[in-house]
PDB file of C-alpha atoms in Angstrom:
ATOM      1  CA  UNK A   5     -16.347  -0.321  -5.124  1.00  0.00           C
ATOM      2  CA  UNK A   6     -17.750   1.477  -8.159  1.00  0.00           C
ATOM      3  CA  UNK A   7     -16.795   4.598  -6.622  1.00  0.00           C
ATOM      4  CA  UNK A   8     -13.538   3.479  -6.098  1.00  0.00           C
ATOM      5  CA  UNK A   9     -12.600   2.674  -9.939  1.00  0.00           C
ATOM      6  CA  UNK A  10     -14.454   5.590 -10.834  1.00  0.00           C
ATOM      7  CA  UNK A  11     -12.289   7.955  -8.482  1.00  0.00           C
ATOM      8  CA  UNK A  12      -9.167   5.963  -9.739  1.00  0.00           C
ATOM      9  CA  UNK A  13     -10.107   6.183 -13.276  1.00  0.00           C
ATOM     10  CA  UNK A  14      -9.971  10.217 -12.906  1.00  0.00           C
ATOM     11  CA  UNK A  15      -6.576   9.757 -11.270  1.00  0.00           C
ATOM     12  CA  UNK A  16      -7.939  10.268  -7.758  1.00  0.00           C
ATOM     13  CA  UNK A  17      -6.223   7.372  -6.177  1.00  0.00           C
ATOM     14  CA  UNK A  18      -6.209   8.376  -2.533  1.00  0.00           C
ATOM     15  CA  UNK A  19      -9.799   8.851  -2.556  1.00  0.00           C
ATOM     16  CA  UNK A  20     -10.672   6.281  -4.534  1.00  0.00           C
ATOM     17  CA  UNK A  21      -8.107   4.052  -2.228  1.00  0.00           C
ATOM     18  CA  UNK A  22     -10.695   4.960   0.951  1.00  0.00           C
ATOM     19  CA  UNK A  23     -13.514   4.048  -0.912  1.00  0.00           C
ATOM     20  CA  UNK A  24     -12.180   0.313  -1.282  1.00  0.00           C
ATOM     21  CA  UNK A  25     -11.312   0.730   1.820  1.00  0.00           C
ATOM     22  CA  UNK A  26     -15.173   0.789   2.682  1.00  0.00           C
ATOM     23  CA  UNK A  27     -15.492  -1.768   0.199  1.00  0.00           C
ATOM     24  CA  UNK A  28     -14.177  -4.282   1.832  1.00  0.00           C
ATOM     25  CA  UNK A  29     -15.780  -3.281   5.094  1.00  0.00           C
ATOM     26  CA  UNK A  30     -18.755  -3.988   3.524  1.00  0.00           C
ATOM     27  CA  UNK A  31     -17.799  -7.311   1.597  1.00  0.00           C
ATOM     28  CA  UNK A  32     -14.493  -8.494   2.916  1.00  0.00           C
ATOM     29  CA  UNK A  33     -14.977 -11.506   0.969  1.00  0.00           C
ATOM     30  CA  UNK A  34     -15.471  -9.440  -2.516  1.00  0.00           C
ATOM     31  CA  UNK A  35     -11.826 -10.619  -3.832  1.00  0.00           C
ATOM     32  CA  UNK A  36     -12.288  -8.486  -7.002  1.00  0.00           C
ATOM     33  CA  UNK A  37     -12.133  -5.387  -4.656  1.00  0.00           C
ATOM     34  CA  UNK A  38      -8.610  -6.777  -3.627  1.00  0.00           C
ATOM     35  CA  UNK A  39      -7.545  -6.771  -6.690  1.00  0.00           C
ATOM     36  CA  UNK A  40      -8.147  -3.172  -7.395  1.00  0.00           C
ATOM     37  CA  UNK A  41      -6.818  -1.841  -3.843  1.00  0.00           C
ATOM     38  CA  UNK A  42      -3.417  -4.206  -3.648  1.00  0.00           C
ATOM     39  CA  UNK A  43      -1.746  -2.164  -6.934  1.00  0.00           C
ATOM     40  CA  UNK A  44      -3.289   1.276  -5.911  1.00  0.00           C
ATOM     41  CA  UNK A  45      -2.337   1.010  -2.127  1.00  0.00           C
ATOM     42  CA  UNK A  46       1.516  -0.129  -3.673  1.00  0.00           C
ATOM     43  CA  UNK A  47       1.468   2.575  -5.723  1.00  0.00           C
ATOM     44  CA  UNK A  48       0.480   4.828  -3.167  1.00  0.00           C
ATOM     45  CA  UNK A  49       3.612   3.703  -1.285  1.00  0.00           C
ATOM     46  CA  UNK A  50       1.197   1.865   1.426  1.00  0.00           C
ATOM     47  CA  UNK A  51       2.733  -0.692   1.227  1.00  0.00           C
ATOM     48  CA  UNK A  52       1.800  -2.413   4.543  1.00  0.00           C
ATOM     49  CA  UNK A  53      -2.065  -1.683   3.784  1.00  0.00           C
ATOM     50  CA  UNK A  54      -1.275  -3.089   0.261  1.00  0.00           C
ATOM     51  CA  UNK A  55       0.333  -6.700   2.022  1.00  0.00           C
ATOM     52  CA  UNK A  56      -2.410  -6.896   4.485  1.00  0.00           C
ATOM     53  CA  UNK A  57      -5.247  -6.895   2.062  1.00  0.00           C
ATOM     54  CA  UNK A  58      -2.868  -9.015  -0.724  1.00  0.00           C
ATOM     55  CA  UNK A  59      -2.918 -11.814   2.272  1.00  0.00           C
ATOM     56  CA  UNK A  60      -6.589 -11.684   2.193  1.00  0.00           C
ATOM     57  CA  UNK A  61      -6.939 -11.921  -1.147  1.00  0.00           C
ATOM     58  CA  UNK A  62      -4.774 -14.924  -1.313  1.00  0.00           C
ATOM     59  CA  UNK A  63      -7.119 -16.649   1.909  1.00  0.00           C
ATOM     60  CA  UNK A  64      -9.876 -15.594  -0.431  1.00  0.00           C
ATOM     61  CA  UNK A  65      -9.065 -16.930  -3.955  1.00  0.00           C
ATOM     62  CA  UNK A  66      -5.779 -19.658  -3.321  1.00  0.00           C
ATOM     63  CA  UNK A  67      -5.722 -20.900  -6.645  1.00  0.00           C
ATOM     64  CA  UNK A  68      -4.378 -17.280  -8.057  1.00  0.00           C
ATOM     65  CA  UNK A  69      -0.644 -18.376  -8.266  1.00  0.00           C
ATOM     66  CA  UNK A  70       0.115 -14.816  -9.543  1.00  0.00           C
ATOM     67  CA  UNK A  71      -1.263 -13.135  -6.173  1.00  0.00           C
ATOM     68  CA  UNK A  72       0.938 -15.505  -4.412  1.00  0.00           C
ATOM     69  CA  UNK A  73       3.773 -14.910  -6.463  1.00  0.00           C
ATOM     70  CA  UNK A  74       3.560 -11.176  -5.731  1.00  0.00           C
ATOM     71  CA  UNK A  75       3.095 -11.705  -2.141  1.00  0.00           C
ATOM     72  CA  UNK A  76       5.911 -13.989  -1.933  1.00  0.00           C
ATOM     73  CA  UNK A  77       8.103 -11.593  -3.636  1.00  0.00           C
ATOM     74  CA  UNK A  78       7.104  -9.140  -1.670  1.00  0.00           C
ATOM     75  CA  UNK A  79       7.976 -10.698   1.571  1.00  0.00           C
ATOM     76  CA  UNK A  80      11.401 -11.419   0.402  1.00  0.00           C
ATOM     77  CA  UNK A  81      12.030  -8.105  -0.504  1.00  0.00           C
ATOM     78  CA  UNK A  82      11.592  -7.338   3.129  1.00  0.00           C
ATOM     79  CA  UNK A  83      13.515 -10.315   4.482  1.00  0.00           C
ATOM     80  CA  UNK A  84      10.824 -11.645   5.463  1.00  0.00           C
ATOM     81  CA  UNK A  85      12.096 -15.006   4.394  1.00  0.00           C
ATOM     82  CA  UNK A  86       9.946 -17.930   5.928  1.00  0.00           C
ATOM     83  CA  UNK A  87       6.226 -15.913   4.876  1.00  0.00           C
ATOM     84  CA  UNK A  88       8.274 -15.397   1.389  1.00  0.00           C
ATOM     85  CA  UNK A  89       8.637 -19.434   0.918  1.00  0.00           C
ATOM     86  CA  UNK A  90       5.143 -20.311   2.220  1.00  0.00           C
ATOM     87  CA  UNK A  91       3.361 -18.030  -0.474  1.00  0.00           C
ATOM     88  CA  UNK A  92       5.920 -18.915  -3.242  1.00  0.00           C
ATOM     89  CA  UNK A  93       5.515 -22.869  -2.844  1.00  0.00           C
ATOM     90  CA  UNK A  94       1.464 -21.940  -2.608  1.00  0.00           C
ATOM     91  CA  UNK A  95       1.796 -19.984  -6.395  1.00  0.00           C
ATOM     92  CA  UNK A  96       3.756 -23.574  -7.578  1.00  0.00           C
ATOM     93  CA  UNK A  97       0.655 -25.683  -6.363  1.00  0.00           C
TER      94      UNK A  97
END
């Protein structure tokens, strides 16, 4: 993970996107290492990577309305309509 922000931090971001990548092979619960790969993997226009590990965060750490929120957002965006509404009413609770 420290690898990761480092490589990030000197604008490396696919690199530094594989090593939380390996991050979370090696702690899939470490919910702080979400939060680091959702934005880069969006910015990297991996999008799909960046939803799939934004779900886990959210299974992870349910009480972060904002992660829902995104998520939601994002899965109305892709008309995705019915996983859009479940995260959205989670980020109100």
């Amino acid at each position: 993970f420290a690898t990761g922000r480092l490589l990030e931090q000197r604008g490396q971001g696919k690199e530094a996107l594989e090593q939380y990548f390996k991050a979370v092979e090696l702690d899939p619960e470490a919910v702080e290492v979400y939060r680091s790969l959702v934005p880069l993997a969006i910015e990297l226009d991996r999008v799909e990577d960046a939803m799939r590990y934004a779900v886990k965060a959210a299974e992870l750490d349910p009480d972060d309305y904002e992660l829902q929120l995104r998520i939601g957002a994002q899965f109305a965006a892709q008309q995705d309509f019915a996983s859009a509404l479940k995260y959205l009413e989670q980020s109100l609770k």
